[in-house]
Amino acid sequence: MTKNIESIEQFHQFIQTHRLVVIHVMRNHCSVCHAVLPQIEDIVNDYSKVHFAVINQSNVEAIAGELSIFTVPVDLIFLDGKEMHRQARFIDMQDFEHQLSLMHESLK
């Protein structure tokens, strides 16, 4: 299930509450962001211990400074509250899934 994060406080709470998290950062009029979103959702759905959230930077502009984001889309993997992997603009789905699978396996 996808959670929409509407504030920096919600973001921090989300990554602290769940061990393994994927965050997709996007903007309203970004066609690439909207094209990548269902692909990332499909990957995440294959992993039972992964929690997924979307942050629309158009609504939460401060997230860019909080996460040092210079372009969108950005897909991030957090493990135990720490950023472990980041891809921006051109998302390599195979590499992203590989990194996610390694972290998912480490939870067993």
XYZ file of N, CA, C and O in Angstrom, residues 3-77:
300
model
N 1.728 5.077 0.791
C 1.394 6.154 1.714
C 1.849 7.461 1.084
O 2.944 7.546 0.540
N 0.998 8.470 1.158
C 1.371 9.809 0.711
C 1.851 10.598 1.915
O 1.127 10.742 2.891
N 3.066 11.098 1.815
C 3.650 11.880 2.906
C 3.473 13.359 2.591
O 3.828 13.810 1.501
N 2.933 14.083 3.575
C 2.585 15.493 3.366
C 3.416 16.471 4.182
O 3.156 17.665 4.151
N 4.423 15.983 4.914
C 5.272 16.893 5.698
C 6.602 16.210 6.006
O 6.721 14.980 5.934
N 7.567 17.008 6.381
C 8.867 16.454 6.764
C 8.730 15.625 8.032
O 9.377 14.588 8.175
N 7.868 16.046 8.933
C 7.639 15.285 10.167
C 7.090 13.894 9.849
O 7.517 12.904 10.443
N 6.130 13.822 8.921
C 5.592 12.519 8.512
C 6.681 11.649 7.890
O 6.731 10.447 8.115
N 7.554 12.273 7.101
C 8.660 11.543 6.485
C 9.542 10.910 7.563
O 9.834 9.717 7.519
N 9.965 11.714 8.539
C 10.832 11.191 9.597
C 10.138 10.097 10.405
O 10.753 9.076 10.732
N 8.876 10.287 10.686
C 8.131 9.276 11.434
C 8.051 7.973 10.631
O 8.212 6.883 11.181
N 7.809 8.090 9.334
C 7.671 6.912 8.477
C 8.961 6.095 8.428
O 8.939 4.876 8.585
N 10.104 6.768 8.220
C 11.356 6.011 8.108
C 11.825 5.482 9.467
O 12.590 4.523 9.515
N 11.374 6.093 10.554
C 11.736 5.584 11.881
C 10.814 4.448 12.331
O 11.212 3.605 13.125
N 9.586 4.429 11.818
C 8.594 3.430 12.217
C 8.821 2.086 11.521
O 8.541 1.041 12.087
N 9.310 2.123 10.288
C 9.476 0.913 9.479
C 10.953 0.654 9.215
O 11.709 1.577 8.940
N 11.340 -0.608 9.252
C 12.749 -0.954 9.066
C 13.239 -0.725 7.643
O 14.333 -0.216 7.431
N 12.435 -1.145 6.656
C 12.846 -1.035 5.254
C 11.810 -0.221 4.493
O 10.637 -0.593 4.441
N 12.260 0.895 3.939
C 11.347 1.869 3.327
C 11.865 2.282 1.954
O 13.067 2.497 1.776
N 10.942 2.415 1.003
C 11.235 3.021 -0.294
C 10.419 4.306 -0.371
O 9.216 4.317 -0.092
N 11.109 5.400 -0.744
C 10.463 6.702 -0.903
C 10.623 7.131 -2.360
O 11.734 7.112 -2.899
N 9.516 7.516 -2.972
C 9.521 8.050 -4.339
C 9.189 9.538 -4.238
O 8.122 9.903 -3.753
N 10.137 10.382 -4.658
C 9.924 11.831 -4.638
C 9.647 12.271 -6.065
O 10.399 11.949 -6.994
N 8.550 13.032 -6.222
C 8.114 13.451 -7.550
C 7.587 14.880 -7.511
O 7.516 15.480 -6.444
N 7.220 15.403 -8.649
C 6.569 16.715 -8.761
C 5.327 16.565 -9.641
O 5.215 15.604 -10.392
N 4.438 17.538 -9.541
C 3.158 17.473 -10.251
C 3.286 17.304 -11.759
O 2.683 16.437 -12.344
N 4.049 18.141 -12.418
C 4.068 18.152 -13.884
C 5.308 17.473 -14.445
O 5.886 17.914 -15.435
N 5.690 16.379 -13.820
C 6.862 15.613 -14.238
C 6.381 14.295 -14.840
O 5.977 13.385 -14.118
N 6.413 14.195 -16.158
C 5.913 12.985 -16.812
C 6.779 11.768 -16.485
O 6.265 10.658 -16.352
N 8.074 11.971 -16.333
C 8.953 10.858 -15.978
C 8.598 10.343 -14.584
O 8.535 9.132 -14.354
N 8.345 11.260 -13.652
C 7.972 10.873 -12.279
C 6.739 9.977 -12.290
O 6.686 8.961 -11.585
N 5.752 10.375 -13.071
C 4.497 9.630 -13.125
C 4.661 8.301 -13.859
O 3.949 7.340 -13.566
N 5.609 8.223 -14.789
C 5.868 6.966 -15.499
C 6.645 5.985 -14.625
O 6.422 4.771 -14.683
N 7.551 6.497 -13.815
C 8.383 5.646 -12.960
C 7.584 5.092 -11.776
O 7.821 3.958 -11.344
N 6.641 5.865 -11.269
C 5.898 5.481 -10.065
C 5.304 4.068 -10.129
O 5.560 3.257 -9.235
N 4.529 3.692 -11.157
C 3.976 2.329 -11.163
C 5.045 1.244 -11.271
O 4.869 0.137 -10.753
N 6.163 1.550 -11.903
C 7.243 0.570 -11.998
C 7.870 0.318 -10.628
O 8.135 -0.830 -10.259
N 8.082 1.383 -9.870
C 8.631 1.243 -8.518
C 7.620 0.522 -7.623
O 7.982 -0.359 -6.840
N 6.343 0.868 -7.767
C 5.302 0.189 -6.977
C 5.298 -1.308 -7.253
O 5.172 -2.107 -6.321
N 5.443 -1.698 -8.516
C 5.468 -3.119 -8.868
C 6.646 -3.838 -8.214
O 6.502 -4.955 -7.720
N 7.797 -3.194 -8.213
C 8.976 -3.790 -7.571
C 8.727 -3.950 -6.078
O 8.953 -5.016 -5.508
N 8.264 -2.893 -5.441
C 8.042 -2.898 -3.987
C 7.024 -3.964 -3.587
O 7.175 -4.621 -2.561
N 6.006 -4.151 -4.397
C 4.950 -5.126 -4.080
C 5.469 -6.557 -4.001
O 4.819 -7.414 -3.397
N 6.635 -6.825 -4.574
C 7.218 -8.169 -4.524
C 7.939 -8.466 -3.211
O 8.386 -9.585 -2.992
N 8.061 -7.466 -2.344
C 8.810 -7.619 -1.097
C 7.907 -7.318 0.099
O 7.465 -6.189 0.295
N 7.665 -8.333 0.887
C 6.687 -8.240 1.973
C 7.083 -7.289 3.093
O 6.225 -6.728 3.762
N 8.370 -7.090 3.298
C 8.815 -6.271 4.437
C 9.133 -4.827 4.056
O 9.688 -4.090 4.857
N 8.785 -4.435 2.844
C 9.085 -3.082 2.372
C 7.849 -2.204 2.501
O 6.756 -2.593 2.092
N 8.041 -1.021 3.044
C 6.972 -0.029 3.151
C 7.276 1.066 2.145
O 8.422 1.509 2.018
N 6.230 1.519 1.449
C 6.401 2.439 0.330
C 5.641 3.731 0.565
O 4.496 3.713 1.020
N 6.301 4.848 0.248
C 5.647 6.152 0.382
C 6.047 7.055 -0.781
O 7.131 6.908 -1.365
N 5.159 7.983 -1.086
C 5.383 8.971 -2.137
C 5.364 10.353 -1.502
O 4.496 10.663 -0.677
N 6.336 11.163 -1.895
C 6.356 12.561 -1.474
C 6.264 13.407 -2.729
O 7.120 13.306 -3.618
N 5.226 14.239 -2.815
C 5.096 15.161 -3.930
C 5.803 16.453 -3.531
O 5.327 17.197 -2.678
N 6.938 16.694 -4.149
C 7.737 17.863 -3.807
C 6.998 19.162 -4.117
O 7.284 20.188 -3.510
N 6.025 19.120 -4.999
C 5.212 20.306 -5.272
C 4.429 20.723 -4.035
O 4.127 21.901 -3.848
N 4.089 19.753 -3.181
C 3.336 20.024 -1.952
C 4.235 20.155 -0.724
O 3.867 20.807 0.246
N 5.381 19.492 -0.741
C 6.310 19.500 0.396
C 7.655 19.997 -0.130
O 8.604 19.231 -0.281
N 7.735 21.278 -0.425
C 8.934 21.822 -1.068
C 10.185 21.693 -0.211
O 11.282 21.540 -0.719
N 10.029 21.706 1.112
C 11.183 21.626 2.011
C 11.887 20.279 1.953
O 13.028 20.153 2.402
N 11.240 19.276 1.364
C 11.860 17.955 1.287
C 13.115 17.992 0.418
O 14.044 17.215 0.627
N 13.159 18.902 -0.545
C 14.337 19.019 -1.415
C 15.578 19.346 -0.589
O 16.634 18.738 -0.776
N 15.454 20.270 0.337
C 16.581 20.612 1.197
C 16.875 19.523 2.203
O 18.041 19.219 2.483
N 15.836 18.920 2.738
C 15.989 17.863 3.744
C 16.750 16.662 3.193
O 17.574 16.061 3.875
N 16.483 16.320 1.929
C 17.085 15.126 1.321
C 18.130 15.450 0.245
O 18.573 14.553 -0.467
N 18.497 16.729 0.118
C 19.471 17.158 -0.902
C 19.064 16.682 -2.291
O 19.819 16.029 -2.999
N 17.845 17.027 -2.671
C 17.300 16.634 -3.974
C 17.430 17.796 -4.944
O 16.983 18.903 -4.658
N 18.046 17.518 -6.097
C 18.257 18.548 -7.104
C 17.457 18.300 -8.373
O 17.368 19.177 -9.229
N 16.913 17.111 -8.517
C 16.109 16.759 -9.675
C 15.124 15.671 -9.262
O 15.301 15.037 -8.230
N 14.087 15.491 -10.046
C 13.117 14.425 -9.790
C 12.957 13.620 -11.072
O 13.234 14.130 -12.146
N 12.520 12.379 -10.996
C 12.183 11.645 -9.784
C 13.423 11.201 -9.020
O 14.507 11.078 -9.585
N 13.211 10.961 -7.733
C 14.249 10.379 -6.884
C 13.611 9.208 -6.154
O 12.533 9.338 -5.579
N 14.284 8.070 -6.198
C 13.835 6.897 -5.458
C 14.920 6.523 -4.467
O 16.089 6.389 -4.832
N 14.505 6.414 -3.197
C 15.436 6.181 -2.103
C 15.049 4.931 -1.334
O 13.859 4.651 -1.175
N 16.054 4.222 -0.846
C 15.826 3.083 0.034
C 16.451 3.412 1.390
O 17.621 3.788 1.464
